[in-house]
Short mmCIF file of C-alpha atoms in Angstrom, two decimals:
data_model
loop_
_atom_site.label_atom_id
_atom_site.label_comp_id
_atom_site.label_asym_id
_atom_site.label_seq_id
_atom_site.Cartn_x
_atom_site.Cartn_y
_atom_site.Cartn_z
CA UNK A 1 -10.83 -41.18 -3.79
CA UNK A 2 -10.42 -39.85 -7.32
CA UNK A 3 -9.41 -36.27 -7.95
CA UNK A 4 -12.89 -35.35 -9.18
CA UNK A 5 -14.67 -37.01 -6.24
CA UNK A 6 -14.94 -34.74 -3.22
CA UNK A 7 -16.70 -35.25 0.11
CA UNK A 8 -20.42 -34.74 0.51
CA UNK A 9 -21.48 -32.07 2.96
CA UNK A 10 -24.19 -34.14 4.69
CA UNK A 11 -21.99 -34.90 7.71
CA UNK A 12 -20.38 -31.43 7.83
CA UNK A 13 -22.36 -30.32 10.90
CA UNK A 14 -21.41 -33.44 12.89
CA UNK A 15 -17.80 -33.17 11.80
CA UNK A 16 -17.73 -29.49 12.76
CA UNK A 17 -19.00 -30.35 16.25
CA UNK A 18 -16.26 -32.93 16.65
CA UNK A 19 -13.51 -30.57 15.46
CA UNK A 20 -14.57 -27.82 17.87
CA UNK A 21 -15.02 -30.27 20.76
CA UNK A 22 -11.43 -31.42 20.28
CA UNK A 23 -10.18 -27.78 20.10
CA UNK A 24 -9.12 -28.27 16.48
CA UNK A 25 -9.43 -24.52 16.04
CA UNK A 26 -7.02 -21.68 15.30
CA UNK A 27 -6.65 -20.90 19.01
CA UNK A 28 -6.49 -24.55 19.97
CA UNK A 29 -3.73 -25.24 17.44
CA UNK A 30 -1.63 -22.35 18.65
CA UNK A 31 -1.94 -23.53 22.25
CA UNK A 32 -1.21 -27.18 21.42
CA UNK A 33 1.64 -26.69 18.96
CA UNK A 34 3.26 -23.59 20.39
CA UNK A 35 4.15 -20.48 18.43
CA UNK A 36 7.34 -21.83 16.74
CA UNK A 37 5.69 -25.01 15.39
CA UNK A 38 2.56 -23.08 14.40
CA UNK A 39 4.63 -20.54 12.48
CA UNK A 40 6.66 -23.32 10.84
CA UNK A 41 3.49 -24.65 9.20
CA UNK A 42 3.20 -21.43 7.17
CA UNK A 43 6.72 -22.18 5.85
CA UNK A 44 5.65 -25.70 4.80
CA UNK A 45 7.69 -27.22 7.62
CA UNK A 46 5.73 -29.97 9.37
CA UNK A 47 8.37 -31.67 11.55
CA UNK A 48 7.83 -29.39 14.60
CA UNK A 49 4.07 -29.98 14.44
CA UNK A 50 4.58 -33.74 14.14
CA UNK A 51 6.80 -33.69 17.22
CA UNK A 52 4.21 -31.68 19.13
CA UNK A 53 1.40 -34.15 18.34
CA UNK A 54 3.00 -37.42 19.41
CA UNK A 55 0.23 -38.00 21.95
CA UNK A 56 -3.07 -39.76 21.44
CA UNK A 57 -5.53 -36.99 22.27
CA UNK A 58 -8.33 -36.24 19.76
CA UNK A 59 -6.60 -32.96 18.91
CA UNK A 60 -3.29 -34.72 18.17
CA UNK A 61 -5.16 -37.17 15.94
CA UNK A 62 -7.02 -34.46 14.03
CA UNK A 63 -3.90 -32.38 13.46
CA UNK A 64 -2.06 -35.35 12.03
CA UNK A 65 -5.04 -36.52 9.98
CA UNK A 66 -6.37 -33.30 8.42
CA UNK A 67 -3.59 -30.75 8.70
CA UNK A 68 -0.46 -32.88 8.28
CA UNK A 69 -2.00 -35.67 6.15
CA UNK A 70 -0.59 -38.55 8.12
CA UNK A 71 -2.42 -41.86 8.51
CA UNK A 72 -3.88 -42.41 11.98
CA UNK A 73 -5.13 -45.60 13.66
CA UNK A 74 -8.79 -46.42 13.21
CA UNK A 75 -9.39 -46.42 16.98
CA UNK A 76 -7.86 -42.96 17.35
CA UNK A 77 -9.91 -41.60 14.44
CA UNK A 78 -13.11 -43.08 15.88
CA UNK A 79 -12.41 -41.36 19.18
CA UNK A 80 -11.89 -37.99 17.49
CA UNK A 81 -14.69 -37.78 14.91
CA UNK A 82 -17.87 -39.52 13.67
CA UNK A 83 -15.78 -41.94 11.66
CA UNK A 84 -18.46 -43.95 9.87
CA UNK A 85 -20.34 -40.85 8.70
CA UNK A 86 -17.13 -39.13 7.60
CA UNK A 87 -16.00 -42.22 5.72
CA UNK A 88 -19.39 -42.62 4.04
CA UNK A 89 -19.35 -38.98 2.91
CA UNK A 90 -15.75 -39.20 1.73
CA UNK A 91 -13.91 -36.97 4.22
CA UNK A 92 -11.65 -39.92 5.10
CA UNK A 93 -10.88 -43.39 3.77
CA UNK A 94 -10.02 -46.64 5.53
CA UNK A 95 -6.80 -48.35 4.55
CA UNK A 96 -6.57 -51.50 6.65
CA UNK A 97 -6.11 -50.42 10.27
CA UNK A 98 -5.38 -46.85 9.27
CA UNK A 99 -7.51 -43.86 8.32
CA UNK A 100 -6.39 -41.18 5.85
CA UNK A 101 -7.89 -37.79 4.99
CA UNK A 102 -9.03 -37.11 1.45
CA UNK A 103 -8.88 -33.30 1.79
CA UNK A 104 -6.99 -30.67 3.76
CA UNK A 105 -8.96 -29.09 6.58
CA UNK A 106 -7.35 -26.03 8.14
CA UNK A 107 -8.76 -24.16 11.16
CA UNK A 108 -9.19 -20.46 10.50
CA UNK A 109 -10.25 -17.81 13.00
CA UNK A 110 -12.98 -15.43 11.88
CA UNK A 111 -12.79 -11.67 12.59
CA UNK A 112 -15.17 -11.94 15.53
CA UNK A 113 -13.68 -15.11 16.98
CA UNK A 114 -15.63 -17.54 14.80
CA UNK A 115 -14.27 -21.05 14.39
CA UNK A 116 -14.05 -21.58 10.64
CA UNK A 117 -12.46 -24.32 8.54
CA UNK A 118 -10.97 -23.96 5.04
CA UNK A 119 -11.11 -27.11 2.91
CA UNK A 120 -8.66 -27.58 0.04
CA UNK A 121 -6.72 -30.19 -1.90
CA UNK A 122 -4.37 -32.48 -0.02
CA UNK A 123 -1.12 -30.76 0.86
CA UNK A 124 -2.39 -27.32 -0.12
CA UNK A 125 -3.43 -25.91 3.27
CA UNK A 126 0.05 -25.87 4.78
CA UNK A 127 2.42 -23.44 3.15
CA UNK A 128 0.75 -23.24 -0.23
CA UNK A 129 1.84 -24.55 -3.59
CA UNK A 130 5.48 -23.83 -2.93
CA UNK A 131 5.36 -26.32 -0.10
CA UNK A 132 4.04 -29.18 -2.20
CA UNK A 133 5.66 -28.55 -5.55
CA UNK A 134 2.37 -29.40 -7.21
CA UNK A 135 2.26 -29.39 -10.99
CA UNK A 136 -1.37 -30.51 -11.18
CA UNK A 137 -3.75 -28.50 -13.29
CA UNK A 138 -6.87 -27.62 -11.32
CA UNK A 139 -5.38 -27.91 -7.84
CA UNK A 140 -7.27 -25.85 -5.24
CA UNK A 141 -5.20 -24.12 -2.58
CA UNK A 142 -6.10 -23.28 0.99
CA UNK A 143 -5.42 -20.06 2.88
CA UNK A 144 -2.35 -18.02 1.92
CA UNK A 145 -1.02 -14.58 2.56
CA UNK A 146 -2.82 -13.14 -0.45
CA UNK A 147 -6.15 -14.53 0.76
CA UNK A 148 -5.85 -13.03 4.22
CA UNK A 149 -4.62 -9.71 2.79
CA UNK A 150 -7.71 -9.36 0.61
CA UNK A 151 -9.99 -10.38 3.46
CA UNK A 152 -8.37 -7.73 5.65
CA UNK A 153 -8.72 -4.82 3.23
CA UNK A 154 -12.33 -5.57 2.25
CA UNK A 155 -15.04 -3.11 3.29
CA UNK A 156 -17.36 -4.98 5.67
CA UNK A 157 -20.56 -2.95 5.88
CA UNK A 158 -23.91 -4.80 5.62
CA UNK A 159 -24.83 -5.37 1.96
CA UNK A 160 -27.59 -7.11 0.07
CA UNK A 161 -25.37 -8.86 -2.49
CA UNK A 162 -21.72 -9.85 -2.74
CA UNK A 163 -19.73 -11.57 -5.48
CA UNK A 164 -16.57 -13.62 -4.85
CA UNK A 165 -15.04 -13.92 -8.32
CA UNK A 166 -12.49 -16.75 -8.55
CA UNK A 167 -13.50 -18.18 -5.20
CA UNK A 168 -10.86 -20.93 -4.88
CA UNK A 169 -11.44 -22.68 -1.54
CA UNK A 170 -14.04 -20.10 -0.53
CA UNK A 171 -12.39 -17.91 2.09
CA UNK A 172 -13.69 -14.63 0.61
CA UNK A 173 -17.19 -16.05 0.23
CA UNK A 174 -17.02 -17.18 3.85
CA UNK A 175 -16.17 -13.67 5.04
CA UNK A 176 -18.83 -12.13 2.79
CA UNK A 177 -21.49 -14.48 4.16
CA UNK A 178 -21.20 -12.71 7.51
CA UNK A 179 -22.44 -9.35 6.21
CA UNK A 180 -24.12 -10.02 2.85
CA UNK A 181 -27.68 -11.26 2.49
CA UNK A 182 -26.81 -13.06 -0.74
CA UNK A 183 -23.37 -14.37 -1.80
CA UNK A 184 -22.48 -15.52 -5.29
CA UNK A 185 -19.19 -17.37 -5.79
CA UNK A 186 -17.72 -18.13 -9.21
CA UNK A 187 -14.70 -19.99 -10.52
CA UNK A 188 -13.51 -21.36 -13.84
CA UNK A 189 -12.49 -24.53 -11.95
CA UNK A 190 -15.52 -26.66 -10.94
CA UNK A 191 -13.47 -28.31 -8.18
CA UNK A 192 -13.03 -24.89 -6.56
CA UNK A 193 -16.79 -24.48 -6.35
CA UNK A 194 -17.07 -27.84 -4.61
CA UNK A 195 -14.38 -26.85 -2.12
CA UNK A 196 -16.20 -23.59 -1.44
CA UNK A 197 -19.35 -25.58 -0.73
CA UNK A 198 -17.41 -27.70 1.79
CA UNK A 199 -15.71 -24.69 3.40
CA UNK A 200 -19.03 -22.92 3.95
CA UNK A 201 -20.75 -26.04 5.26
CA UNK A 202 -17.94 -27.02 7.64
CA UNK A 203 -17.73 -23.43 8.91
CA UNK A 204 -21.45 -23.29 9.67
CA UNK A 205 -22.09 -20.52 7.12
CA UNK A 206 -25.03 -20.11 4.78
CA UNK A 207 -24.54 -21.68 1.36
CA UNK A 208 -23.55 -19.48 -1.59
CA UNK A 209 -24.87 -19.39 -5.13
CA UNK A 210 -22.07 -21.29 -6.91
CA UNK A 211 -21.51 -20.67 -10.64
CA UNK A 212 -18.88 -21.98 -13.01
CA UNK A 213 -17.22 -19.70 -15.56
CA UNK A 214 -14.55 -17.12 -16.31
CA UNK A 215 -14.49 -13.50 -15.17
CA UNK A 216 -18.02 -12.02 -15.15
CA UNK A 217 -19.49 -14.51 -17.63
CA UNK A 218 -21.38 -16.51 -14.97
CA UNK A 219 -23.27 -13.46 -13.65
CA UNK A 220 -24.46 -11.92 -16.91
CA UNK A 221 -25.65 -8.37 -16.32
CA UNK A 222 -26.23 -8.74 -12.56
CA UNK A 223 -24.91 -6.03 -10.23
CA UNK A 224 -23.58 -6.29 -6.69
CA UNK A 225 -22.91 -4.12 -3.66
CA UNK A 226 -19.53 -5.78 -3.13
CA UNK A 227 -17.20 -7.61 -5.52
CA UNK A 228 -14.01 -9.23 -4.25
CA UNK A 229 -11.44 -11.20 -6.20
CA UNK A 230 -8.06 -12.77 -5.57
CA UNK A 231 -7.68 -13.70 -9.24
CA UNK A 232 -5.01 -15.82 -10.94
CA UNK A 233 -2.94 -12.67 -11.42
CA UNK A 234 0.48 -14.18 -12.10
CA UNK A 235 2.03 -12.81 -15.31
CA UNK A 236 3.42 -15.94 -16.93
CA UNK A 237 4.20 -17.49 -20.32
CA UNK A 238 1.05 -19.59 -20.59
CA UNK A 239 -1.64 -20.86 -18.23
CA UNK A 240 -0.12 -23.97 -16.73
CA UNK A 241 -1.70 -23.72 -13.26
CA UNK A 242 -5.32 -22.60 -12.95
CA UNK A 243 -4.96 -21.36 -9.37
CA UNK A 244 -2.40 -18.69 -10.33
CA UNK A 245 -1.98 -18.21 -14.12
CA UNK A 246 -4.60 -16.04 -15.76
CA UNK A 247 -4.25 -17.39 -19.28
CA UNK A 248 -4.14 -13.95 -20.88
CA UNK A 249 -1.06 -12.12 -22.10
CA UNK A 250 0.83 -9.96 -19.62
CA UNK A 251 -1.44 -8.24 -17.11
CA UNK A 252 -4.47 -8.40 -19.39
CA UNK A 253 -6.50 -10.54 -16.99
CA UNK A 254 -6.22 -7.99 -14.17
CA UNK A 255 -6.93 -5.15 -16.60
CA UNK A 256 -10.01 -6.90 -17.96
CA UNK A 257 -11.28 -7.72 -14.49
CA UNK A 258 -10.98 -4.12 -13.31
CA UNK A 259 -12.42 -2.63 -16.50
CA UNK A 260 -15.47 -4.91 -16.47
CA UNK A 261 -16.18 -4.51 -12.75
CA UNK A 262 -17.77 -1.08 -13.12
CA UNK A 263 -20.81 -2.35 -15.01
CA UNK A 264 -21.42 -4.97 -12.30
CA UNK A 265 -21.41 -2.56 -9.34
CA UNK A 266 -24.48 -0.90 -7.93
CA UNK A 267 -24.30 2.75 -6.87
CA UNK A 268 -22.00 3.08 -3.86
CA UNK A 269 -20.73 -0.45 -4.32
CA UNK A 270 -17.10 -1.53 -3.88
CA UNK A 271 -14.95 -3.84 -5.99
CA UNK A 272 -11.69 -4.94 -4.36
CA UNK A 273 -8.93 -6.93 -6.03
CA UNK A 274 -5.39 -8.13 -5.62
CA UNK A 275 -3.45 -7.67 -8.84
CA UNK A 276 -0.11 -7.70 -10.64
CA UNK A 277 0.82 -5.13 -13.26
CA UNK A 278 3.71 -4.68 -15.63
CA UNK A 279 6.32 -1.94 -15.34
CA UNK A 280 6.93 -1.24 -19.01
CA UNK A 281 9.80 0.74 -20.48
CA UNK A 282 8.78 4.34 -21.17
CA UNK A 283 5.56 4.15 -19.15
CA UNK A 284 4.76 5.07 -15.55
CA UNK A 285 3.07 2.21 -13.74
CA UNK A 286 0.57 4.64 -12.21
CA UNK A 287 -0.60 5.74 -15.66
CA UNK A 288 -0.92 2.13 -16.76
CA UNK A 289 -3.16 1.06 -13.90
CA UNK A 290 -5.15 4.31 -13.82
CA UNK A 291 -6.15 3.60 -17.43
CA UNK A 292 -7.91 0.44 -16.23
CA UNK A 293 -10.40 2.29 -14.01
CA UNK A 294 -13.90 2.15 -15.53
CA UNK A 295 -16.06 5.23 -16.02
CA UNK A 296 -18.25 6.16 -13.09
CA UNK A 297 -15.84 4.78 -10.51
CA UNK A 298 -13.41 6.29 -8.04
CA UNK A 299 -10.29 4.21 -7.40
CA UNK A 300 -7.56 3.69 -4.82
CA UNK A 301 -4.56 1.79 -6.20
CA UNK A 302 -1.80 0.79 -3.77
CA UNK A 303 1.43 -0.78 -4.97
CA UNK A 304 2.82 -2.88 -2.12
CA UNK A 305 5.82 -4.54 -3.77
CA UNK A 306 7.91 -4.45 -6.94
CA UNK A 307 10.14 -7.25 -8.25
CA UNK A 308 12.45 -7.19 -11.21
CA UNK A 309 11.69 -9.80 -13.86
CA UNK A 310 14.31 -12.27 -12.63
CA UNK A 311 13.04 -12.16 -9.04
CA UNK A 312 9.49 -12.54 -10.26
CA UNK A 313 10.25 -15.52 -12.49
CA UNK A 314 12.21 -17.25 -9.72
CA UNK A 315 9.41 -16.70 -7.19
CA UNK A 316 6.79 -18.42 -9.32
CA UNK A 317 9.12 -21.15 -10.57
CA UNK A 318 9.71 -22.03 -6.92
CA UNK A 319 5.98 -21.80 -6.25
CA UNK A 320 5.31 -24.59 -8.73
CA UNK A 321 8.31 -26.64 -7.61
CA UNK A 322 10.19 -26.25 -10.90
CA UNK A 323 13.41 -25.56 -9.00
CA UNK A 324 13.35 -29.19 -7.87
CA UNK A 325 13.02 -30.62 -11.38
CA UNK A 326 15.60 -31.40 -14.02
CA UNK A 327 18.02 -28.41 -14.26
CA UNK A 328 17.69 -28.27 -18.04
CA UNK A 329 13.90 -28.17 -17.77
CA UNK A 330 14.10 -25.47 -15.10
CA UNK A 331 16.41 -23.38 -17.30
CA UNK A 332 14.05 -23.80 -20.26
CA UNK A 333 11.10 -22.53 -18.25
CA UNK A 334 13.14 -19.67 -16.79
CA UNK A 335 14.09 -18.62 -20.33
CA UNK A 336 10.42 -18.72 -21.35
CA UNK A 337 9.51 -16.26 -18.57
CA UNK A 338 12.31 -13.88 -19.55
CA UNK A 339 11.37 -14.15 -23.24
CA UNK A 340 7.79 -13.20 -22.34
CA UNK A 341 8.92 -10.14 -20.39
CA UNK A 342 11.38 -9.05 -23.08
CA UNK A 343 8.71 -9.30 -25.76
CA UNK A 344 6.48 -7.00 -23.70
CA UNK A 345 9.29 -4.55 -22.74
CA UNK A 346 8.60 -5.38 -19.12
CA UNK A 347 11.37 -4.55 -16.65
CA UNK A 348 9.54 -5.27 -13.38
CA UNK A 349 6.20 -6.40 -11.97
CA UNK A 350 4.19 -4.59 -9.31
CA UNK A 351 1.85 -6.21 -6.79
CA UNK A 352 -0.85 -4.47 -4.87
CA UNK A 353 -4.49 -3.69 -4.15
CA UNK A 354 -7.08 -2.04 -6.34
CA UNK A 355 -10.34 -0.74 -4.88
CA UNK A 356 -13.13 0.71 -7.01
CA UNK A 357 -16.20 2.51 -5.73
CA UNK A 358 -19.15 3.18 -8.00
CA UNK A 359 -20.22 6.79 -7.55
CA UNK A 360 -22.38 9.22 -9.50
CA UNK A 361 -19.97 11.94 -8.36
CA UNK A 362 -17.16 10.16 -10.23
CA UNK A 363 -18.81 10.67 -13.60
CA UNK A 364 -16.64 13.26 -15.32
CA UNK A 365 -14.65 13.96 -12.15
CA UNK A 366 -13.26 10.70 -10.74
CA UNK A 367 -10.91 10.48 -7.80
CA UNK A 368 -8.13 8.08 -8.83
CA UNK A 369 -5.30 7.78 -6.32
CA UNK A 370 -2.34 5.58 -7.33
CA UNK A 371 0.46 5.38 -4.77
CA UNK A 372 3.34 3.21 -3.65
CA UNK A 373 3.16 2.09 -0.03
CA UNK A 374 5.53 -0.79 0.83
CA UNK A 375 5.44 -0.04 4.56
CA UNK A 376 3.70 -1.93 7.35
CA UNK A 377 -0.03 -1.38 7.79
CA UNK A 378 -2.50 -2.39 10.48
CA UNK A 379 -5.02 -4.96 9.33
CA UNK A 380 -7.98 -5.08 9.04
CA UNK A 381 -8.13 -2.05 6.75
CA UNK A 382 -11.74 -2.17 5.61
CA UNK A 383 -12.74 0.88 7.65
CA UNK A 384 -9.65 2.75 6.44
CA UNK A 385 -10.66 2.03 2.84
CA UNK A 386 -14.15 3.38 3.46
CA UNK A 387 -12.71 6.46 5.17
CA UNK A 388 -10.38 7.09 2.22
CA UNK A 389 -13.29 7.39 -0.19
CA UNK A 390 -15.30 9.51 2.25
CA UNK A 391 -12.37 11.95 2.40
CA UNK A 392 -12.16 12.02 -1.39
CA UNK A 393 -15.85 12.92 -1.54
CA UNK A 394 -15.29 15.72 0.97
CA UNK A 395 -12.34 17.19 -0.91
CA UNK A 396 -14.16 16.98 -4.23
CA UNK A 397 -17.04 18.95 -2.74
CA UNK A 398 -14.91 21.64 -1.03
CA UNK A 399 -12.81 24.20 -2.88
CA UNK A 400 -10.05 26.14 -1.11
CA UNK A 401 -12.43 28.81 0.18
CA UNK A 402 -14.70 26.13 1.64
CA UNK A 403 -11.73 24.45 3.32
CA UNK A 404 -10.80 27.71 5.07
CA UNK A 405 -14.35 27.96 6.42
CA UNK A 406 -14.40 24.34 7.60
CA UNK A 407 -13.61 22.90 11.03
CA UNK A 408 -11.16 20.02 11.55
CA UNK A 409 -9.93 17.76 14.32
CA UNK A 410 -6.63 15.92 14.53
CA UNK A 411 -7.13 12.16 14.11
CA UNK A 412 -6.86 10.38 17.45
CA UNK A 413 -3.96 8.10 16.54
CA UNK A 414 -1.68 10.87 15.21
CA UNK A 415 1.46 11.83 17.12
CA UNK A 416 4.06 14.49 16.43
CA UNK A 417 7.78 13.76 16.24
CA UNK A 418 10.45 16.45 16.23
CA UNK A 419 13.78 15.67 14.59
CA UNK A 420 16.90 17.70 15.21
CA UNK A 421 20.23 17.87 16.96
CA UNK A 422 20.23 17.40 20.76
CA UNK A 423 19.97 20.73 22.52
CA UNK A 424 18.95 22.66 19.39
CA UNK A 425 16.37 25.37 20.01
CA UNK A 426 14.28 24.45 16.95
CA UNK A 427 13.78 21.05 15.29
CA UNK A 428 15.14 20.43 11.81
CA UNK A 429 11.73 19.17 10.82
CA UNK A 430 8.46 17.93 12.29
CA UNK A 431 6.80 14.64 11.37
CA UNK A 432 3.15 13.72 11.91
CA UNK A 433 2.77 9.96 12.26
CA UNK A 434 -0.25 7.65 12.33
CA UNK A 435 -0.24 4.54 14.48
CA UNK A 436 -3.35 2.98 12.96
CA UNK A 437 -4.55 2.00 9.50
CA UNK A 438 -2.01 2.82 6.79
CA UNK A 439 0.44 4.16 9.41
CA UNK A 440 1.42 7.10 7.28
CA UNK A 441 4.01 9.72 8.17
CA UNK A 442 4.39 13.15 6.63
CA UNK A 443 6.75 16.08 7.14
CA UNK A 444 5.15 19.41 7.95
CA UNK A 445 6.54 22.91 8.34
CA UNK A 446 6.02 25.11 11.39
CA UNK A 447 2.69 26.35 10.07
CA UNK A 448 1.45 22.83 9.37
CA UNK A 449 2.54 21.55 12.77
CA UNK A 450 0.97 24.50 14.55
CA UNK A 451 -2.25 24.20 12.56
CA UNK A 452 -2.62 20.46 13.18
CA UNK A 453 -1.82 20.86 16.86
CA UNK A 454 -4.70 23.24 17.57
CA UNK A 455 -7.34 21.59 15.37
CA UNK A 456 -9.97 20.56 17.91
CA UNK A 457 -13.03 21.43 15.85
CA UNK A 458 -13.81 24.66 17.66
CA UNK A 459 -12.45 27.17 15.12
CA UNK A 460 -12.60 27.32 11.31
CA UNK A 461 -9.32 26.75 9.50
CA UNK A 462 -9.09 30.36 8.32
CA UNK A 463 -9.33 31.73 11.86
CA UNK A 464 -6.57 29.36 12.99
CA UNK A 465 -4.32 30.51 10.15
CA UNK A 466 -4.95 34.16 11.03
CA UNK A 467 -3.81 33.48 14.59
CA UNK A 468 -0.71 31.61 13.36
CA UNK A 469 0.11 34.49 11.00
CA UNK A 470 -0.03 36.94 13.90
CA UNK A 471 2.24 34.76 16.07
CA UNK A 472 4.75 34.26 13.26
CA UNK A 473 4.55 37.82 11.96
CA UNK A 474 3.42 36.64 8.53
CA UNK A 475 0.97 38.22 6.12
CA UNK A 476 -2.39 36.51 6.87
CA UNK A 477 -3.59 36.91 3.27
CA UNK A 478 -0.51 35.18 1.87
CA UNK A 479 -0.77 32.45 4.48
CA UNK A 480 -4.42 31.83 3.59
CA UNK A 481 -3.44 31.62 -0.08
CA UNK A 482 -0.66 29.05 0.29
CA UNK A 483 -1.97 26.80 3.08
CA UNK A 484 -5.12 25.14 1.62
CA UNK A 485 -2.99 22.76 -0.44
CA UNK A 486 -1.27 21.52 2.73
CA UNK A 487 -4.63 21.20 4.52
CA UNK A 488 -5.99 19.24 1.57
CA UNK A 489 -3.07 16.78 1.76
CA UNK A 490 -3.49 16.31 5.53
CA UNK A 491 -7.18 15.60 5.02
CA UNK A 492 -6.56 13.25 2.07
CA UNK A 493 -4.09 11.16 4.04
CA UNK A 494 -6.26 11.02 7.16
CA UNK A 495 -4.27 13.23 9.55
CA UNK A 496 -7.12 15.74 9.80
CA UNK A 497 -10.78 14.81 10.03
CA UNK A 498 -13.48 17.24 8.88
CA UNK A 499 -16.15 18.10 11.41
CA UNK A 500 -19.34 17.19 9.57
#
């Protein structure tokens, strides 16, 4: 099969039935391969999985055929799937007495236990580009860590319309199809749109409106309730690989994407992206990314990782397999990356999430939070993202006096830790820690710990502070004056929940 010829979706329903019947699913793979071999696949290591599928069951055949791209005997293939239909539609090809897959098919478990399948180019479902060393322009990858991260942080409320910009193999469109009445998926690469069509069909999802083009060009002036994008965000010297290189200088692609998103969001709509941004000499990264936020939008920007320019260049040179090429060629490309960074005064590159929410309240008074959070979080985070913006609305609407009149409860997942020397009468400090969502931790003083500990919604904050002042022999007026800032921080970070 030629690179431009992809399977037809006519037999997708029959093939899906066969895959599920053979337990070629995320759960079935884990049970058949075992945890070590299953985990090895994510590292592009296939030997353990090959050893685990030496049998002749339909599941063994399908793993070798679609996931590991090994030829299988015709008889085994016929026992595992509707062979003639799949061959006619181009999912597989006959080569003498052997059958070979023309595309990667990777089982993927949906958030509610759905059996989904992600279809991508050969060799691109296991481990990603770094595992295949592909240098092909237009290659379409399967599921990677970035894909699942974006899917996990996306707000999942029911919406009328959703846009997956830069759809790739269609994983974000597949998720969106579960809660959006209408899904539009775009990509500059026409092959990606075809793979999205196959992914949706093989997963039993409704088809999406597929449009070819760059950034927001394919959608004109249309607006959406949800926009998601895992764009080609890699900051590189040129646009050699469509799946990762944006083709604009520096972080301009991510900047343009974020800046243009505002005019394509309906009121209350969310736009959620993964992005890279430059750390430029003499400029705070927070200021740089805040400047991207369009008017009329609140924003939550989370930097998850930072790499210096040498680490960053090496990561993406390995991704494309350049480390396995001629050493002189590798050195030349490495130099090109460093020249690009030097020309832009870039000392490091940040990676993270950007969420926008269109809000009339943001006009003239936006809430733009930019923070660094490299610590572990609990996915999925969609509800935590929604709650973040709800808290920002609350704080924007309540001045200090209103906070003192309000009632709060301590979030259910919060625990208190006391740190100090063994046997000491008083702790050196107290830490409030979340065990859900962002899993934040914050130090509080005795007043903060006491206040949080008695917040059960029954008393207004001011009354609680008056009682604490009496117990600690403090001036209640001074305590009321200095505490709202601490309350505001505890609310902003989700330790305290307002009683509505």
